[in-house]
Coordinates of C-alpha atoms in Angstrom, one line a residue:
Chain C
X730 CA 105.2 103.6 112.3
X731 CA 106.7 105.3 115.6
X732 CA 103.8 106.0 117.9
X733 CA 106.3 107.9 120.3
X734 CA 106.8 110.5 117.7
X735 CA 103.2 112.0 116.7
X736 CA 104.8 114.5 113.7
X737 CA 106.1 111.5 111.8
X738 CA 102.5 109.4 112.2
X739 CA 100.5 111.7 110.6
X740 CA 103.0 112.7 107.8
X741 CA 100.8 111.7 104.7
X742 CA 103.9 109.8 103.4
X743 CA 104.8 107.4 106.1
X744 CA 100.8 106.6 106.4
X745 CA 100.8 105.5 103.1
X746 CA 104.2 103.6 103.4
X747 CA 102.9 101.8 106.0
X748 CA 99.2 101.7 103.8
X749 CA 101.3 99.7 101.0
X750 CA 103.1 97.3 103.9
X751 CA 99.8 96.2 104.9
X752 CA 98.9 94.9 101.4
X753 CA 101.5 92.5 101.6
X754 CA 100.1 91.3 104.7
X755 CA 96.6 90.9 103.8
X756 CA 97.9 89.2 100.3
X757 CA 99.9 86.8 102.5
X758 CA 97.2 86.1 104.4
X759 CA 94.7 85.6 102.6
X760 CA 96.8 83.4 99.9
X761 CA 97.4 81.4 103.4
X762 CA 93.8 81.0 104.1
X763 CA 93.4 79.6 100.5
X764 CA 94.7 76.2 101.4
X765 CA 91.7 75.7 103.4
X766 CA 88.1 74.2 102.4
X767 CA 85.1 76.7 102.8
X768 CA 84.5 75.0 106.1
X769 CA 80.9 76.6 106.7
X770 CA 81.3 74.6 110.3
X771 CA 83.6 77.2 111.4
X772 CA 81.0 80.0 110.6
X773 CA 77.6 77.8 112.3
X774 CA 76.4 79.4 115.4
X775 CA 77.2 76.7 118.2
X776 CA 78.3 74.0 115.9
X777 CA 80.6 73.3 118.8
X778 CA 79.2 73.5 122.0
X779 CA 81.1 75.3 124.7
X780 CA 80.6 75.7 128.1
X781 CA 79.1 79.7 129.0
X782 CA 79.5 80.6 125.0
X783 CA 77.0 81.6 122.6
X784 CA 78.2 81.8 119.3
X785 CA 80.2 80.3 116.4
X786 CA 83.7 78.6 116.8
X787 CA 85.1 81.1 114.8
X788 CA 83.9 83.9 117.2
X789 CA 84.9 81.5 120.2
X790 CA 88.5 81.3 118.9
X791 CA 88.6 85.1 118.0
X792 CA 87.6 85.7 121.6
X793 CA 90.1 83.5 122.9
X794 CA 92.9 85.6 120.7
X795 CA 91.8 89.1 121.4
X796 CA 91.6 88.4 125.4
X797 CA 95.3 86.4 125.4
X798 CA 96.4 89.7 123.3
X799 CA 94.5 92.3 125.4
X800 CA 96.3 90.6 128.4
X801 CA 100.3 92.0 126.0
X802 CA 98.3 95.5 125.2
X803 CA 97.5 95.2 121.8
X804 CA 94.2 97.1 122.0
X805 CA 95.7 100.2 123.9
X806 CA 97.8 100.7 120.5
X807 CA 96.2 103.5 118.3
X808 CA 96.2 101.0 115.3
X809 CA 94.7 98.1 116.9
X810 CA 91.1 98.0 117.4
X811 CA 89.4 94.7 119.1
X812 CA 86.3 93.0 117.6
X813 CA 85.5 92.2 121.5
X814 CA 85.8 95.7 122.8
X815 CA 83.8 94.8 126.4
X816 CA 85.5 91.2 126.9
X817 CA 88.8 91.9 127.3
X818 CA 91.0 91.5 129.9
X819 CA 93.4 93.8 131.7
X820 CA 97.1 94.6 130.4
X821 CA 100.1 92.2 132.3
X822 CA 102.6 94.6 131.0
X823 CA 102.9 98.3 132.0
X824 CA 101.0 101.2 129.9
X825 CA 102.8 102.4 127.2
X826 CA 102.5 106.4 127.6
X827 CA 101.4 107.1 123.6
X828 CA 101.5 110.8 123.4
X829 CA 98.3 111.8 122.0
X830 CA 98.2 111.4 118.2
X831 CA 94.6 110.5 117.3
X832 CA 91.1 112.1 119.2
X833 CA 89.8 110.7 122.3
X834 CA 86.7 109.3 120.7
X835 CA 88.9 107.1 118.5
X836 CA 88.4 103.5 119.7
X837 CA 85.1 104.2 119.6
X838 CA 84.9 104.0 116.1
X839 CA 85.3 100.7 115.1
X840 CA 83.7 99.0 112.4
X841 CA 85.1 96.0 112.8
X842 CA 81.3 93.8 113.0
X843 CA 81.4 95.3 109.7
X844 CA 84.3 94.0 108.8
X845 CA 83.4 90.3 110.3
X846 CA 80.3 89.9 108.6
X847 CA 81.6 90.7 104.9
X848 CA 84.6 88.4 105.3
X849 CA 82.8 85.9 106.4
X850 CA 80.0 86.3 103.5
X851 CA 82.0 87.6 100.6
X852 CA 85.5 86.6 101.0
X853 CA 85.8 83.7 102.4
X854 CA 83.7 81.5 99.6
X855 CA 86.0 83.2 97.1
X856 CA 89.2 82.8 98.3
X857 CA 88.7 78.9 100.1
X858 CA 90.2 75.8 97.7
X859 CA 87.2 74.1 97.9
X860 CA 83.8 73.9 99.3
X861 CA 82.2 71.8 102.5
X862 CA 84.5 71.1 105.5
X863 CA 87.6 69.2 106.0
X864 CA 86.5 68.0 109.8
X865 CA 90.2 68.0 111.2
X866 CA 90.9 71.2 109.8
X867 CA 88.8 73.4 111.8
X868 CA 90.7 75.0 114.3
X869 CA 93.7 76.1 111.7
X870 CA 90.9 77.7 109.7
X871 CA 89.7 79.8 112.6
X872 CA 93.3 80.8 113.3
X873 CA 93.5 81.5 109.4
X874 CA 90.4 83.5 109.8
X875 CA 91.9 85.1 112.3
X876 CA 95.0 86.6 110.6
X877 CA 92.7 87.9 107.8
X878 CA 90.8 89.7 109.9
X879 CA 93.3 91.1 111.8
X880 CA 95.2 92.7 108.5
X881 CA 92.6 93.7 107.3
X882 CA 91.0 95.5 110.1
X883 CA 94.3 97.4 110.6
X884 CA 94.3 98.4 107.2
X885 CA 90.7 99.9 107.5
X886 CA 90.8 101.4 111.0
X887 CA 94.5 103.3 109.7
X888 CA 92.0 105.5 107.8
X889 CA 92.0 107.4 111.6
X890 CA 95.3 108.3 110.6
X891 CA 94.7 109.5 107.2
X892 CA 91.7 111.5 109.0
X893 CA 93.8 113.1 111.4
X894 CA 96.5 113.9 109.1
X895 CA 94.1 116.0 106.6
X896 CA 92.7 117.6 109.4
X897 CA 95.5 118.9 110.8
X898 CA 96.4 120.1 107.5
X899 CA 93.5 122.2 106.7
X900 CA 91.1 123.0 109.9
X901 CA 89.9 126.1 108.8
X902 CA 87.9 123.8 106.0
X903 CA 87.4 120.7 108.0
X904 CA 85.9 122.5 110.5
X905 CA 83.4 124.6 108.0
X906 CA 82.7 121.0 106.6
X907 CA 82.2 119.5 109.8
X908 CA 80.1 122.2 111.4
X909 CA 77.9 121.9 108.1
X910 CA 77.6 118.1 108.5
X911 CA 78.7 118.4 104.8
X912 CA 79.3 114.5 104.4
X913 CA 79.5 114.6 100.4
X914 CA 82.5 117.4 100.4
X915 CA 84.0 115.8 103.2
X916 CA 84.4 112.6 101.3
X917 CA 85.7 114.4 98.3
X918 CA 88.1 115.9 100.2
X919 CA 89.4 112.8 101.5
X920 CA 88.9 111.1 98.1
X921 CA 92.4 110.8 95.8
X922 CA 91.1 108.6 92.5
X923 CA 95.2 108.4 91.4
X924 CA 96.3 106.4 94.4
X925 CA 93.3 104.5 94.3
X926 CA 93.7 103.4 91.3
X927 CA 97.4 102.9 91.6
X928 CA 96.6 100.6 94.9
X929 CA 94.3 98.4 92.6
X930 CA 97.5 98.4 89.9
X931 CA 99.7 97.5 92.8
X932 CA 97.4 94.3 94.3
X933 CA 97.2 92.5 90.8
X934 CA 101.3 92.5 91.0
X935 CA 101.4 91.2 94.3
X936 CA 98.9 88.6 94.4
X937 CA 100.6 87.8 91.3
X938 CA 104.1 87.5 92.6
X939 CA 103.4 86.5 96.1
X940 CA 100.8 83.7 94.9
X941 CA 102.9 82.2 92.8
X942 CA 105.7 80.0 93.2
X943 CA 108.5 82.1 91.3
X944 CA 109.7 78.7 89.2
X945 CA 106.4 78.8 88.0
X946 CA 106.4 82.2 86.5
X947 CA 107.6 81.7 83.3
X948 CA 105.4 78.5 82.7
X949 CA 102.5 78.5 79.7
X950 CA 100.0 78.2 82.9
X951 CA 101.2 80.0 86.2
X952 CA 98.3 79.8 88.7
X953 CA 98.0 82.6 91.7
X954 CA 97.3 80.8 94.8
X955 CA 94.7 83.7 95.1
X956 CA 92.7 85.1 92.0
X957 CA 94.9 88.6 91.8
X958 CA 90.8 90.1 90.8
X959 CA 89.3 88.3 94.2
X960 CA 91.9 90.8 96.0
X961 CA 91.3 93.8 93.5
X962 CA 87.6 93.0 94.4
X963 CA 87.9 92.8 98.1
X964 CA 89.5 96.5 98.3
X965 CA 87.6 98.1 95.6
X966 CA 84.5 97.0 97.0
X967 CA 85.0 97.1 100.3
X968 CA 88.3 97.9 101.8
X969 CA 89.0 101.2 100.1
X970 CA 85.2 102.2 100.9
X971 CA 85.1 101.2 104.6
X972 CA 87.9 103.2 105.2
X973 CA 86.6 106.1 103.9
X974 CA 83.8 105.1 106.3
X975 CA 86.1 105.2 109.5
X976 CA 87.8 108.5 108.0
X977 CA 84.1 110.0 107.9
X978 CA 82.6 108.9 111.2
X979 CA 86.0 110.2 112.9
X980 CA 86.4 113.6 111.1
X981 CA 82.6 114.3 111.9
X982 CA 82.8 114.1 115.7
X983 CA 86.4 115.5 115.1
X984 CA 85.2 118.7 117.0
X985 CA 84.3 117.1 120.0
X986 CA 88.1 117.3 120.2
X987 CA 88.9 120.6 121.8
X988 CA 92.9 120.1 122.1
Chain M
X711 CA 97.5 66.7 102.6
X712 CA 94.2 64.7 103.9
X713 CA 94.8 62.8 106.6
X714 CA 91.8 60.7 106.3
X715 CA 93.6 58.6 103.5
X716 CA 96.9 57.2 104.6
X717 CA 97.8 56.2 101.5
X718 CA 97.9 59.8 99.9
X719 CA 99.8 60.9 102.6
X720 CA 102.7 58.7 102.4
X721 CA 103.0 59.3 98.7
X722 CA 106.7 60.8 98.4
X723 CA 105.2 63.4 95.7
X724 CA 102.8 64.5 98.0
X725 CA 104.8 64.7 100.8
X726 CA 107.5 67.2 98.6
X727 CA 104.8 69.2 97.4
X728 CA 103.2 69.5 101.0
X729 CA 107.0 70.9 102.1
X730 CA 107.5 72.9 99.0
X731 CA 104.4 75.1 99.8
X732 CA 105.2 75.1 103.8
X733 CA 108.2 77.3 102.3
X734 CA 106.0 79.5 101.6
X735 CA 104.7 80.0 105.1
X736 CA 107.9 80.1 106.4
X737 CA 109.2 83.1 103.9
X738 CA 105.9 85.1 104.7
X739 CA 106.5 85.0 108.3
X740 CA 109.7 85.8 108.4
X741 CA 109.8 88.6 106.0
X742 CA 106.3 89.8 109.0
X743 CA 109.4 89.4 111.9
X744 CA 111.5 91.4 110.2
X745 CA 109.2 94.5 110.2
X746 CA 110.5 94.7 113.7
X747 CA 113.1 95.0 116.2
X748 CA 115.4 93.0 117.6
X749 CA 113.7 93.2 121.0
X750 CA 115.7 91.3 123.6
X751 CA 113.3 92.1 126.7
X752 CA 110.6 89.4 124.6
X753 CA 113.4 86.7 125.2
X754 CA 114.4 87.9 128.6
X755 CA 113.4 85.6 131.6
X756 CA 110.9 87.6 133.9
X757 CA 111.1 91.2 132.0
X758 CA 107.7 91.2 132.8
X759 CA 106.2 89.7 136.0
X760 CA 103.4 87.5 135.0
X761 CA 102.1 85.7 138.3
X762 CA 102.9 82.1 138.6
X763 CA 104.9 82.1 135.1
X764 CA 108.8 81.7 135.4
X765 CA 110.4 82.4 131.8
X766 CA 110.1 84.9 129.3
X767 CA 107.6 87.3 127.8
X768 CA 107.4 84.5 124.3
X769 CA 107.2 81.6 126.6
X770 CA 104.2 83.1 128.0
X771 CA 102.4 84.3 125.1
X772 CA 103.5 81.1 123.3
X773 CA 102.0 78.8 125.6
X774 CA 98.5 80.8 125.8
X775 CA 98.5 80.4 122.3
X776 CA 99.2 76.5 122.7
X777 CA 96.8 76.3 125.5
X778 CA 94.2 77.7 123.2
X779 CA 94.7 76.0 120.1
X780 CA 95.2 72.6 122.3
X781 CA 91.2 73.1 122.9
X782 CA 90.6 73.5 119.0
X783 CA 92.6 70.4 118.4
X784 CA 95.7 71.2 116.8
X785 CA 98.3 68.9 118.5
X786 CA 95.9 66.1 117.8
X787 CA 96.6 66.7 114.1
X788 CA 99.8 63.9 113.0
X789 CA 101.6 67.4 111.7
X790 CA 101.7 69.7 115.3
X791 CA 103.9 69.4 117.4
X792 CA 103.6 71.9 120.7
X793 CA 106.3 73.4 122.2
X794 CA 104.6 73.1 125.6
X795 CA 103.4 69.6 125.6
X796 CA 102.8 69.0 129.0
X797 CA 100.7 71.8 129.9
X798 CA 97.9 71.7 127.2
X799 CA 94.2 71.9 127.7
X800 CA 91.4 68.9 127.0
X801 CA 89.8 69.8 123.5
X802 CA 86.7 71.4 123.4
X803 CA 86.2 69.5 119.9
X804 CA 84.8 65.8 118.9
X805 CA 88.5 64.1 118.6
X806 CA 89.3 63.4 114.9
X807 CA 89.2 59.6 114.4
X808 CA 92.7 59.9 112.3
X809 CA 93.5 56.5 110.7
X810 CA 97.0 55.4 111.7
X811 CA 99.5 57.4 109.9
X812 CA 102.4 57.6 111.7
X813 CA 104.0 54.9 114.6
X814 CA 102.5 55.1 118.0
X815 CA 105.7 56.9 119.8
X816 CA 105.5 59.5 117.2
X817 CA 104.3 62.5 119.4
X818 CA 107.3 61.5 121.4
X819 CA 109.7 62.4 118.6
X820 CA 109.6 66.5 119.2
X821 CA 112.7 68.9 119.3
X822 CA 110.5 72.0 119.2
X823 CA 113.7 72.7 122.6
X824 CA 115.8 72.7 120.0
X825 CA 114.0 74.8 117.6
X826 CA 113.2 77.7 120.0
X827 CA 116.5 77.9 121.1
X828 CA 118.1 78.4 117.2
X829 CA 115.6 81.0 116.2
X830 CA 115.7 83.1 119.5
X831 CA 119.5 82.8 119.6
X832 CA 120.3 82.8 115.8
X833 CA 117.7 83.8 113.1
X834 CA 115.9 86.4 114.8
X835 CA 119.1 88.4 115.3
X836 CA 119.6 88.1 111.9
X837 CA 116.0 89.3 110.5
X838 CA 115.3 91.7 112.4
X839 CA 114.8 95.3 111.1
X840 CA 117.0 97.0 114.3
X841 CA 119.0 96.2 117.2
X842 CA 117.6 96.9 120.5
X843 CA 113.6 97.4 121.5
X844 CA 110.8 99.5 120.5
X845 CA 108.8 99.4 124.2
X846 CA 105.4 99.5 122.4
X847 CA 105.6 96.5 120.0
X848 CA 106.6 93.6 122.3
X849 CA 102.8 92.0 121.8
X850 CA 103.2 92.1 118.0
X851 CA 106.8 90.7 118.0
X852 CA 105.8 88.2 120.6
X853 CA 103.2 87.3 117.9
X854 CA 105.2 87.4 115.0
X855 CA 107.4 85.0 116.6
X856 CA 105.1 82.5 117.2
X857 CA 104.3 82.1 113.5
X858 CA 107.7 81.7 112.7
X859 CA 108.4 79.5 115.3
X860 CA 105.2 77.1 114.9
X861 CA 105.4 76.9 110.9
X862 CA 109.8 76.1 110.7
X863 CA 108.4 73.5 113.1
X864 CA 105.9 72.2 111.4
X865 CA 108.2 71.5 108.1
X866 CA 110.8 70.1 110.7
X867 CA 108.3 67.6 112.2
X868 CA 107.0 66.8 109.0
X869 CA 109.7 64.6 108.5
X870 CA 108.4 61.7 110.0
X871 CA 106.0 61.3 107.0
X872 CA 109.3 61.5 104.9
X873 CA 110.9 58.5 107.5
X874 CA 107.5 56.9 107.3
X875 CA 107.4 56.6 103.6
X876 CA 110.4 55.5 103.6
X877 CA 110.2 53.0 105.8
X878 CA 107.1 51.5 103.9
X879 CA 109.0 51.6 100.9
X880 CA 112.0 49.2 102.0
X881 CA 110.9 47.8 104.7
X882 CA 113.9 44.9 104.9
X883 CA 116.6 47.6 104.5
X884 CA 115.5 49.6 107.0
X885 CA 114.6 46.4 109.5
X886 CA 118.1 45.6 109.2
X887 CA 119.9 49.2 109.7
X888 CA 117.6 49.7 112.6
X889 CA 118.2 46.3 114.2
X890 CA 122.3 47.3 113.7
X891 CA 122.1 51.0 114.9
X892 CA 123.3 52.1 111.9
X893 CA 122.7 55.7 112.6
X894 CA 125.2 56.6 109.1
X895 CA 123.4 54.4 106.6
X896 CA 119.8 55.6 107.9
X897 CA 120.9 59.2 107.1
X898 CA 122.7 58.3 103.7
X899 CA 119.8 56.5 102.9
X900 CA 117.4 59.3 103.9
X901 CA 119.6 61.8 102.0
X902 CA 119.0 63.4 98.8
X903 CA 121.4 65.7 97.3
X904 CA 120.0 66.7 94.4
X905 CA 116.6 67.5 96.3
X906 CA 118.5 69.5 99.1
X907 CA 120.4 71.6 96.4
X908 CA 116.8 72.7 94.7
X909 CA 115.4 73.4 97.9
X910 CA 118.3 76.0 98.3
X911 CA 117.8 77.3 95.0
X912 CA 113.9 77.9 95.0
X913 CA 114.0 79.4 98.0
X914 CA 116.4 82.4 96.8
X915 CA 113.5 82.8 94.2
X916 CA 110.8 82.9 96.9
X917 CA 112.9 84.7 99.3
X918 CA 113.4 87.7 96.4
X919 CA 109.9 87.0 95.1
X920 CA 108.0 87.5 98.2
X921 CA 110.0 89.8 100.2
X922 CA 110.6 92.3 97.0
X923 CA 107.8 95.2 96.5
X924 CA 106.6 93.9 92.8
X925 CA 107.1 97.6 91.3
X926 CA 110.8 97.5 92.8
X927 CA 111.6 94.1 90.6
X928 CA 113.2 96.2 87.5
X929 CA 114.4 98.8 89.9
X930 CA 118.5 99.3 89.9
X931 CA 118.5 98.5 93.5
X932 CA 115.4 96.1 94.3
X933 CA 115.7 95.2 98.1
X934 CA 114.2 91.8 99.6
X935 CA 112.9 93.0 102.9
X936 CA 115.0 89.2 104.1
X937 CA 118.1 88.9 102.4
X938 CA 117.6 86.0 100.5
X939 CA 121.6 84.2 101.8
X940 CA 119.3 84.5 105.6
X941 CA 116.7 82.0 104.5
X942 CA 118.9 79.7 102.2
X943 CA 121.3 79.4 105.6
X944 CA 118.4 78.7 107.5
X945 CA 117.6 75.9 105.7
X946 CA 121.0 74.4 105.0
X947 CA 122.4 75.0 108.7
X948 CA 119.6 74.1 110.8
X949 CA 116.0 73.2 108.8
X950 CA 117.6 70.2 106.5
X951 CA 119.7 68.4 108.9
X952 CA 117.0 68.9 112.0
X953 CA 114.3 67.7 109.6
X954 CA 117.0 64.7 109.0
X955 CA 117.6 64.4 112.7
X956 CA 113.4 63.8 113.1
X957 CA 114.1 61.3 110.4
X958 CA 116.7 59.0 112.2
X959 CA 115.1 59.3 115.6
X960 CA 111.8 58.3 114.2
X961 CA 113.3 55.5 112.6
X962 CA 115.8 54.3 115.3
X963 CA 112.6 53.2 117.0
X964 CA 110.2 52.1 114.1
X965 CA 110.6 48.6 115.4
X966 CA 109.0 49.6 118.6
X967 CA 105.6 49.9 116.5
X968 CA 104.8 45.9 115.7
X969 CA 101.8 46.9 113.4

């Protein structure tokens, strides 16, 4: 995606090019984050006690991240949204001038709590090798964590895009929708079963093929480091929904736009 | 690999299997690099002015990362080496009681240098998607680099287990070409051909497996987003014989360790 040139952002086919980029990411991952124990520790609110923090070791490390990344401007990107929107710290290097692609409103949708809570409850038992906690493998879980939620909140909060782009294609009806509050149509409108479907096709391949080492493929028995259905799950269930979510919650203030 | 029972990690089998699935790693995050640009200003001393910090964009993000992850523990682990060892932070964590693995000069042994120096120079030039910078993405490739650069050294380092093992293994041979500073019988002895070449060969697999869209496979013209030759030369020009290099420079000094 080239943020400097708004016409080819919200072109429905580069959004979902870069849509089926990001699976890769997340399978990756999460097929990393599969080497790791449970590790319930990591999740415990002040299991590790740290000076002025209140909160789990995960959240502490995620903290950490975010600030260290606010500090190279990831958050002022239009795809990146924080899951510590009021702790982070000002940009060392100069403000990229995005021309405007999105609304104003748009970092304040974020659903990323959202996001933490059911990774933390629903993923993460199924994907982890084992349960309990491997002491001395706390921290690389919490940067593990960290990736995960990362792709996947890209992947979620690029439903902005997908919002924007349908929008722009048909205002006269967006705006009728909008003005009607008519939440059922507008999810219809934004609804398309075929890719969804294909997108659930697409993950069982790749959490096949990525999962497993290739010299195993032909073998009577060839594992996926990953359950390919764990990651079929995880979007059906909740991916592919939340985003509809975020393309919701922006299209309905979409009028407070007035550009 | 648990570090809590020495004797599982100086298994030779377990060790292998330990670096077969670091591969893995290692393809996933290059095939992330190579989403992006070159971007010379991220390895440019000073591009950006970052008070009381003298080197380049990396360096800097690189050793906030080290910094952080230094207070969650990682370099205590007998598998991390930093690239910043002198400027890390106290743990905020209960240190791990790990039972003597490795010989006490161990954390000495680091060429990370070394390492940082081959992939800015010679493998990111070679990944990357396009020549020249895209202004807006110098956070993510900063990033991306640092996952490269901290899993290639992880395999690298992890050849002290291999030297270890050894070492256990034929304890009088190696007494003897230690004592003699026979530098070319160490590495003959270390060497194994036949290993090496499979090495090469699986990672072509994983290189097409992992970097190729799964619905491109039976495609006329199925592209690896790495070209598979990148990955095997990384390996044979610079992993294998660093790796080996850890391998001899442990040794040369095993007898330092009197246990």
């Amino acid at each position: 995606m080239d943020f400097m040139k708004p016409e080819t952002v919200l072109d429905l086919n580069n959004i979902r090019q870069a849509l089926v980029r990001m699976e890769d990411t997340i399978v990756f991952n999460l097929i990393e984050r599969s080497q790791f124990y449970l590790s319930p520790l990591v999740y415990k609110s002040n299991y590790v006690r740290i000076p002025d923090f209140d909160g789990s070791f995960l959240q502490w490390t995620l903290l950490q991240q975010e600030r260290i990344h606010s500090q190279v401007r990831r958050y002022e990107a239009p795809d990146e949204e924080p899951f510590n929107p009021t702790k982070l710290l000002p940009s060392l290097l100069p403000p990229v001038n995005y021309p405007k692609i999105l609304a104003n409103y748009s970092k304040e949708v974020n659903v990323n709590e959202e996001i933490y809570q059911f990774y933390v409850e629903n993923i993460v038992p199924k994907i982890s090798c084992k349960e309990g906690d491997q002491l001395e493998n706390l921290g690389s879980v919490a940067v593990s964590d960290i990736e995960c939620l990362q792709s996947i909140s890209r992947r979620i909060h690029f439903g902005k895009f997908v919002a924007e782009a349908k929008f722009q294609l048909d205002k006269q009806l967006y705006t009728k929708l909008i003005k009607e509050k008519d939440i059922e149509s507008i999810e219809k409108s934004i609804t398309n079963s075929a890719v969804e479907q294909k997108i659930l096709e697409r993950l069982v391949d790749k959490s096949r093929s990525y999962g497993t080492d290739p010299l195993m493929r032909y073998s009577q028995n060839p594992q996926s480091k990953v359950d390919p259905e764990i990651i079929v799950k995880l979007y059906k269930e909740f991916i592919i929904p939340v985003t509809k979510k975020v393309e919701v919650e922006y299209l309905l203030r979409r009028l407070e736009d007035t550009q």
